[in-house]
Coordinates of C-alpha atoms and ligand atoms in Angstrom, one line a residue:
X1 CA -10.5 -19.3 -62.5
X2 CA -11.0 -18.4 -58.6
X3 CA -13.3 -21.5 -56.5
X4 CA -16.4 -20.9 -55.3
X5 CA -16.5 -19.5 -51.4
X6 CA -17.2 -21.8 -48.9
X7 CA -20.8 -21.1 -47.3
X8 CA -21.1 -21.5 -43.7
X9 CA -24.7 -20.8 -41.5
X10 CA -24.8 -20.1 -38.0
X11 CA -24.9 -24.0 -36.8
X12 CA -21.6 -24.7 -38.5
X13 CA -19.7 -21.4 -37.6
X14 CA -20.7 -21.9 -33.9
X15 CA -19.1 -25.7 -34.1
X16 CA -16.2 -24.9 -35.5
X17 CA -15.4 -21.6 -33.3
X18 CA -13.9 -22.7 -30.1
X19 CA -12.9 -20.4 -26.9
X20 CA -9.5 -22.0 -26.4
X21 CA -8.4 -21.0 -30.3
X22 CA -10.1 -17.5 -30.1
X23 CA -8.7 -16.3 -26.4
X24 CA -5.4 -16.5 -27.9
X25 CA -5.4 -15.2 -31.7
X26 CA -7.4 -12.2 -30.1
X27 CA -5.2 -11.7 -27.5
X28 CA -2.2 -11.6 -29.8
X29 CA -4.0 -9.5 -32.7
X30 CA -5.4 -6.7 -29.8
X31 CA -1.6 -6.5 -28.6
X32 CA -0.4 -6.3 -32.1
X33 CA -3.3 -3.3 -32.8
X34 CA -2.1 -1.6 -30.3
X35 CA 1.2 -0.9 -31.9
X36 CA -0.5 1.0 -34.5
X37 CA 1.9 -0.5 -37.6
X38 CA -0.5 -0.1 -40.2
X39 CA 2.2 -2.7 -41.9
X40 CA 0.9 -4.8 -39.8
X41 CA -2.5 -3.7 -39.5
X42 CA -5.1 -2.0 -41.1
X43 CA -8.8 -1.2 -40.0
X44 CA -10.3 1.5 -39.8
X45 CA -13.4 2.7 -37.6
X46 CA -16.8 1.4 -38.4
X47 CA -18.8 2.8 -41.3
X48 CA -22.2 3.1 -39.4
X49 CA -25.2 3.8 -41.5
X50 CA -28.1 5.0 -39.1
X51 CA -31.6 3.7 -39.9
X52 CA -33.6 6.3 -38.0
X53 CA -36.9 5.2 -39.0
X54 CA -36.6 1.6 -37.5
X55 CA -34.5 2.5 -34.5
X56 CA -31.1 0.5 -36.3
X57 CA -27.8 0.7 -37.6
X58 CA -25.9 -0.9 -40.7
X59 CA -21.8 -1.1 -39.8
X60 CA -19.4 -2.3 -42.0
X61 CA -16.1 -3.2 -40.5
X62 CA -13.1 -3.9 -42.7
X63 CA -9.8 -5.3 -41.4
X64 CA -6.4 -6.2 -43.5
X65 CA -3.9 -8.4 -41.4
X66 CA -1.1 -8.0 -43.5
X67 CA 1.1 -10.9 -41.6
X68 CA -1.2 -13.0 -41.0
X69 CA -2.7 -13.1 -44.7
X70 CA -6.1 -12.0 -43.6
X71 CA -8.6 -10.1 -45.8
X72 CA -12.1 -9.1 -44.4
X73 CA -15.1 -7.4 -43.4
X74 CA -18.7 -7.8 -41.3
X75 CA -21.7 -6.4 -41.8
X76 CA -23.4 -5.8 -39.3
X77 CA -27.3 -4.7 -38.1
X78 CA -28.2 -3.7 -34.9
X79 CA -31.7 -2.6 -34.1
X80 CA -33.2 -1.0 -30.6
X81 CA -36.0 -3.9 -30.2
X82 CA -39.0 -3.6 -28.4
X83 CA -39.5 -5.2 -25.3
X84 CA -41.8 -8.4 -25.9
X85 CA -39.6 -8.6 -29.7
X86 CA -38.5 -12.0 -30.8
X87 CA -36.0 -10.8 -33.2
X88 CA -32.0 -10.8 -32.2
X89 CA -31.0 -7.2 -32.2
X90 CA -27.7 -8.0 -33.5
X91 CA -27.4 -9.9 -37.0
X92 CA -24.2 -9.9 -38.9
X93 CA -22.4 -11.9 -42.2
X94 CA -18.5 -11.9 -42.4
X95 CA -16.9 -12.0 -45.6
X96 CA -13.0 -13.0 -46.0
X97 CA -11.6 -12.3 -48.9
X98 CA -8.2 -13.7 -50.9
X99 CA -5.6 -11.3 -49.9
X100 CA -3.5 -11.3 -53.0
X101 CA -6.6 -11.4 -55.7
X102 CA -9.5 -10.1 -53.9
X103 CA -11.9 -12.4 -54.4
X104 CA -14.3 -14.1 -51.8
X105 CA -13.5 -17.0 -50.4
X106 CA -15.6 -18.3 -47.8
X107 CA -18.8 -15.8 -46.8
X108 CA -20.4 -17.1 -42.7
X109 CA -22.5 -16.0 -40.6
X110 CA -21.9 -13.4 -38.4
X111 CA -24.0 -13.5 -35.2
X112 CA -22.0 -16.5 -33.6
X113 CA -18.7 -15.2 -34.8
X114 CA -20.3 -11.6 -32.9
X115 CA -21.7 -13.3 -30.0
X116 CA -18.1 -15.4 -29.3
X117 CA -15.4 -12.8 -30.1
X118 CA -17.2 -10.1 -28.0
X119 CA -17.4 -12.5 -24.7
X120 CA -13.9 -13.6 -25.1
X121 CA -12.5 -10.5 -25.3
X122 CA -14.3 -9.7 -22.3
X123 CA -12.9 -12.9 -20.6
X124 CA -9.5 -11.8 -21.4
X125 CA -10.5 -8.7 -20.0
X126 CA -11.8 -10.1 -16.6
X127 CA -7.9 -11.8 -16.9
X128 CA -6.6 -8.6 -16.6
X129 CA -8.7 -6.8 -14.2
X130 CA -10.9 -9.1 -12.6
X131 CA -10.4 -9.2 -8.4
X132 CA -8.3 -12.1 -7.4
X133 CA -10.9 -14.1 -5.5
X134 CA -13.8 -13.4 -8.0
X135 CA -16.8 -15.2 -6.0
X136 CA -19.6 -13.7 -7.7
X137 CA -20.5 -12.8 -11.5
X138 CA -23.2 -11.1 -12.3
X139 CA -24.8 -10.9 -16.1
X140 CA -27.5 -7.8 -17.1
X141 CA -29.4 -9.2 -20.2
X142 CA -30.3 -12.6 -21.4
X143 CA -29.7 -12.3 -25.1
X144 CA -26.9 -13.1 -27.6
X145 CA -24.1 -11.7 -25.6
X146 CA -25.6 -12.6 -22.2
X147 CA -25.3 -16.6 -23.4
X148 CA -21.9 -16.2 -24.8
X149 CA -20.8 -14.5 -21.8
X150 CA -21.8 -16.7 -19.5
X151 CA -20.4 -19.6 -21.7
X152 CA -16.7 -18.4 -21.7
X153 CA -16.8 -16.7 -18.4
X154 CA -18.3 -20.0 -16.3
X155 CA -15.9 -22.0 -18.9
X156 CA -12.8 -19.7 -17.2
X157 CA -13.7 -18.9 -14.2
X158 CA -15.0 -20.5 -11.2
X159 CA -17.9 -18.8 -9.6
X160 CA -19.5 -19.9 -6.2
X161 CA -22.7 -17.6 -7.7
X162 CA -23.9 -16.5 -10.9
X163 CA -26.6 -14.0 -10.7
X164 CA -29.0 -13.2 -14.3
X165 CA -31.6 -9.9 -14.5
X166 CA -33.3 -9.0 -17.7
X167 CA -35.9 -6.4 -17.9
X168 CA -38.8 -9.6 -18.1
X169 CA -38.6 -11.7 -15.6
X170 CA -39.3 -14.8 -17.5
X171 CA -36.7 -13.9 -20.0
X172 CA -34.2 -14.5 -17.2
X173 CA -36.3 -17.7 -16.7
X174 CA -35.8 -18.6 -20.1
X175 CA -32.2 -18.0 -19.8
X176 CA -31.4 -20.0 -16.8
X177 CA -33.3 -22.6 -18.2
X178 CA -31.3 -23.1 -21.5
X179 CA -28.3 -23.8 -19.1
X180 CA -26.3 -26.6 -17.1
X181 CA -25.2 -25.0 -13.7
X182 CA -27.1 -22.9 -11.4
X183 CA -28.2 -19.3 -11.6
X184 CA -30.0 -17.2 -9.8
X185 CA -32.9 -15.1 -11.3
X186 CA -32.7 -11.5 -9.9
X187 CA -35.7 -9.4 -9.7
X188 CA -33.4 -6.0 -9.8
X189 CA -30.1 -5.0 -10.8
X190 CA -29.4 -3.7 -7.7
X191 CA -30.2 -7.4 -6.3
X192 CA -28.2 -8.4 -9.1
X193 CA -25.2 -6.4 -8.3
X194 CA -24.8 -5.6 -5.3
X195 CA -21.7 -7.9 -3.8
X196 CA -20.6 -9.4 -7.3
X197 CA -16.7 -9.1 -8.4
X198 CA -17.8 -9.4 -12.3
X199 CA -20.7 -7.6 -14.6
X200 CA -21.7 -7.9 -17.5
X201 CA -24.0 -5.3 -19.1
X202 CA -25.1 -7.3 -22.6
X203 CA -28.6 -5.4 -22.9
X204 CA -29.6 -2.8 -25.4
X205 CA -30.3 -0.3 -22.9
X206 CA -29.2 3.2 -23.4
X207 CA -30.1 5.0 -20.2
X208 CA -28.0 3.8 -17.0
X209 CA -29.2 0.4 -15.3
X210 CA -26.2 0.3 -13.2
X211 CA -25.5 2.7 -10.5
X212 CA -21.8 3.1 -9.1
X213 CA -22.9 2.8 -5.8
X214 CA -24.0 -0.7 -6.0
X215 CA -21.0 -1.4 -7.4
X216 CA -18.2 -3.5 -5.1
X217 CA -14.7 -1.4 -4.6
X218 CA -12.2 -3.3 -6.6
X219 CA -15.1 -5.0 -9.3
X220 CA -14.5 -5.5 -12.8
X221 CA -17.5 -4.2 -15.2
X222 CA -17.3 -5.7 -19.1
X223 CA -19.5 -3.1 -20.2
X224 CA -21.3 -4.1 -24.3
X225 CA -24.1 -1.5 -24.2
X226 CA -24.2 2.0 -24.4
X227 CA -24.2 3.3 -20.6
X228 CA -20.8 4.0 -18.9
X229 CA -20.4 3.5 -15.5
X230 CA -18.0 6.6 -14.7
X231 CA -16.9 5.5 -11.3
X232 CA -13.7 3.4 -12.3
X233 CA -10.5 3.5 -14.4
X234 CA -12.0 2.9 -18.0
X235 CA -10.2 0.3 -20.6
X236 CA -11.7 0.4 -24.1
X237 CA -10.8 -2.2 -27.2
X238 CA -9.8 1.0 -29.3
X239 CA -9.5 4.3 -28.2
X240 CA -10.4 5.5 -32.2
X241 CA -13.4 3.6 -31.9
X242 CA -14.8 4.6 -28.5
X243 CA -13.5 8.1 -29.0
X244 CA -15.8 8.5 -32.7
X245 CA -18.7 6.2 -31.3
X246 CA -19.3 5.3 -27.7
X247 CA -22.3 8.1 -26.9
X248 CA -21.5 7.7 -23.5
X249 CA -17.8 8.2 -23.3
X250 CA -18.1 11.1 -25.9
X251 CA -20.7 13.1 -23.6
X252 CA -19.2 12.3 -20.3
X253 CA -15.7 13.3 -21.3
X254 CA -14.5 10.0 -19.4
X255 CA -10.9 9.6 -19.7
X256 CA -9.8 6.1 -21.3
X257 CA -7.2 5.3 -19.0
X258 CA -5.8 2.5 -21.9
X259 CA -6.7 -0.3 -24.7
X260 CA -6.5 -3.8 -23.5
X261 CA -3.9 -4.0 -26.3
X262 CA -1.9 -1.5 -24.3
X263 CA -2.4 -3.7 -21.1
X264 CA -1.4 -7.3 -22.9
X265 CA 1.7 -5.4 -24.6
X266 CA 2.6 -4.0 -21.1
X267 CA 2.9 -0.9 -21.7
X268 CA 0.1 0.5 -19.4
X269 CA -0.8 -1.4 -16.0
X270 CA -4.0 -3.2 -15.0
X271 CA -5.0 -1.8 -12.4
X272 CA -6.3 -4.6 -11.1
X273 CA -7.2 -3.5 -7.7
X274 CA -9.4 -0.6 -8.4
X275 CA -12.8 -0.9 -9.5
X276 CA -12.4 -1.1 -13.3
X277 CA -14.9 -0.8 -16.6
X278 CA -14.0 -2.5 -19.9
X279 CA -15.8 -0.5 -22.6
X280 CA -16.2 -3.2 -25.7
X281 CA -17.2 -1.3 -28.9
X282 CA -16.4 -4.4 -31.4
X283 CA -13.4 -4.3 -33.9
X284 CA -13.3 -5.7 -37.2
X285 CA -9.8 -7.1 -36.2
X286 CA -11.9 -9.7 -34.0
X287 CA -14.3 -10.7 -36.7
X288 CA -11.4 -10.7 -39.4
X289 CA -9.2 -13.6 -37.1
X290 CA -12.1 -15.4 -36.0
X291 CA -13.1 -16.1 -39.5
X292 CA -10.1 -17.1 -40.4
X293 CA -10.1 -19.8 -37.4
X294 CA -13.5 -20.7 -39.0
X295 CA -12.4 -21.6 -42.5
X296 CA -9.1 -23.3 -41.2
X297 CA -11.0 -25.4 -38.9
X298 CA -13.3 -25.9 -41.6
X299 CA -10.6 -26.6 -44.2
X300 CA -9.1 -29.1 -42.1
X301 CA -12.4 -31.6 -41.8
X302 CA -12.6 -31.3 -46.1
Ligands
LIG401 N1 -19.1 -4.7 -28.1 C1 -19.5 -5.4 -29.1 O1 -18.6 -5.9 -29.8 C2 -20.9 -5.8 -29.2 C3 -21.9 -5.2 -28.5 N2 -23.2 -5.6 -28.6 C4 -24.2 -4.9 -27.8 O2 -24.5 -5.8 -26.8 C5 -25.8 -5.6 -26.3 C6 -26.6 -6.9 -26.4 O3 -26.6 -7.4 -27.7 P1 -27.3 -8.9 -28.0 O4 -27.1 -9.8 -26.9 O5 -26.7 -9.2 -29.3 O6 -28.8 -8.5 -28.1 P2 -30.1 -9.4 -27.9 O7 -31.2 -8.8 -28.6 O8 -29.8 -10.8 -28.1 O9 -30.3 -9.2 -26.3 C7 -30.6 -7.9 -25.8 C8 -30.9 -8.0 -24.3 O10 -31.1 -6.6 -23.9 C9 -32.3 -6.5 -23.2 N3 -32.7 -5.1 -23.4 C10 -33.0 -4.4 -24.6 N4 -33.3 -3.1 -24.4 C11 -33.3 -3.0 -23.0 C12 -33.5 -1.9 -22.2 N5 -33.8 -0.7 -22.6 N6 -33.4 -2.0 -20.8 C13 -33.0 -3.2 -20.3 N7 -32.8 -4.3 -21.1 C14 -32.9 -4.2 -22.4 C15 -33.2 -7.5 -23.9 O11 -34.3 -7.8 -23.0 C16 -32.2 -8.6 -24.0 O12 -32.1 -9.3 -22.8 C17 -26.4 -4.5 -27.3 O13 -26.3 -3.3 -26.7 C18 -25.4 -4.6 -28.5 O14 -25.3 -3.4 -29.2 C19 -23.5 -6.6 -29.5 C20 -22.6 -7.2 -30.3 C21 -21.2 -6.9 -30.2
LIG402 O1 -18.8 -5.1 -33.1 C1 -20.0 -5.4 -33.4 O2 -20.2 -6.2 -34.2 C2 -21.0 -4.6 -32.8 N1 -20.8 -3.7 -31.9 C3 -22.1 -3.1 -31.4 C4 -23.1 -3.8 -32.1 C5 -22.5 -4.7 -33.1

């Protein structure tokens, strides 16, 4: 008879998920993606169910890590919120499963696993493309991803300056607030922009906040919502999945210069010194090993 799986909320996923584990399993699984040995690897691209009534999305993203014994999938909700809304637009529950019988083993919650693998594969993205001297960073939104953002990026970097706008100013209050070191509130993204070597875009906007023109030569742009900045060599977490669902690189015809897979395997260059966009869709790959980091942390303390 198979156990029971092990339940785990939001509070205990968020303990037990540290930065230092994650940076490296995701850096090692994106590189070993990239390869495309579906041996090795198998997930396809999202199953998104659009909920045009509400303004949402339901995604379901499955992952099979053949190697490292790893059986999964999210679901996943994400809603356009009005402004004003309380409610996170993401939500999310990841499910692993027992590779060789199929049957659930541990079921978490998804939003800090969501919040935490998407800012640290941006942070292994600023690695790569970030310039040298990175003085200023600069965060657009103060939700979810905002706060995870700033958590690994401050965590990993060394900023003289770290600069917040959100569309209400006393979100960005609220923001700063929550936090230990100083930020500055920005009353525009340009304000907000102009002069920083790292940005974040983390809101749910789908019409361009950020201009190219604001933008310092040589700056690195982790981009989470749905507007491309065009000026810059693009880097995306999987070319299938921006290809089928960014809206913005599909319409602009941007060329995706190469995965951040292809860059930690070596086979494409970072071109560090030009002014460079990460384009993060979200993989299930991410949400499958960070799980797994979640139960063996979890396994270890039981
Ligand atoms: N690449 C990935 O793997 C992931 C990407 N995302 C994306 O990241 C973005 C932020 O998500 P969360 O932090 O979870 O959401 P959240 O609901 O916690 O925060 C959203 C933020 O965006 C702002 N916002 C919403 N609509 C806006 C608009 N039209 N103009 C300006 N600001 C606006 C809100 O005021 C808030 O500050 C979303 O676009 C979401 O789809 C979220 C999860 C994973
Ligand atoms: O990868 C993910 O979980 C998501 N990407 C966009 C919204 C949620």
């Amino acid at each position: 008879m198979t156990e029971s799986p092990v339940l785990l909320n939001k509070h205990e996923v968020e303990r037990l998920l540290s930065y230092d584990d994650l940076i490296s399993r995701l850096e090692s699984v994106m590189g070993k993606f990239s390869k495309r040995d579906s041996s090795e690897i198998i997930q396809p691209v999202r199953s998104v169910v659009p909920i045009q009534q509400h303004n949402g999305f339901l995604g379901v993203m499955p992952a099979y890590l053949a190697a490292e014994g790893i059986l999964s999938t999210k679901v996943v909700s994400f809603y356009q919120r009005a402004e004003g809304s309380s409610l996170p637009s993401t939500q999310a529950t990841v499910l692993l499963f027992h590779p060789e019988h199929g049957n659930v083993i541990a079921i978490m919650d998804g939003e800090a696993i969501t919040a935490k693998r998407t800012a640290a594969v941006s942070a292994i993205s600023a690695k790569l493309f970030s310039p040298a001297f990175s003085e200023v960073l600069c965060i657009l939104g103060s939700g979810q991803q905002a706060r995870s953002h700033y958590d690994v990026l401050t965590k990993l970097f060394k900023f003289k300056e770290v600069r917040v706008w959100s569309r209400r100013k006393e979100m960005a209050q609220r923001f700063v607030n929550d936090l230990q070191g100083p930020v500055t509130v920005c009353g525009s993204v340009k304000e907000a922009v102009v002069g920083a070597d790292v940005i974040v875009t983390a809101t749910g906007a789908s019409q361009p906040l950020l201009f190219g023109e604001w933008v310092k030569p040589g700056a690195h742009v982790a981009e989470m919502d749905d507007v491309l900045m065009r000026e810059a060599v693009v880097y995306v977490d999987s070319r299938e999945g921006a290809t089928t669902e960014s809206g913005d690189i599909i319409l602009s015809g941007v060329e995706v210069f190469a995965e951040l897979g292809e860059i930690i395997n070596g086979t494409f260059p970072a071109q560090r010194e030009k002014t460079t966009v990460f384009k993060s869709l979200g993989m299930g790959i991410q949400d499958a090993v960070s799980a797994k980091l979640v139960l063996e942390k979890w396994k270890k303390e039981h």
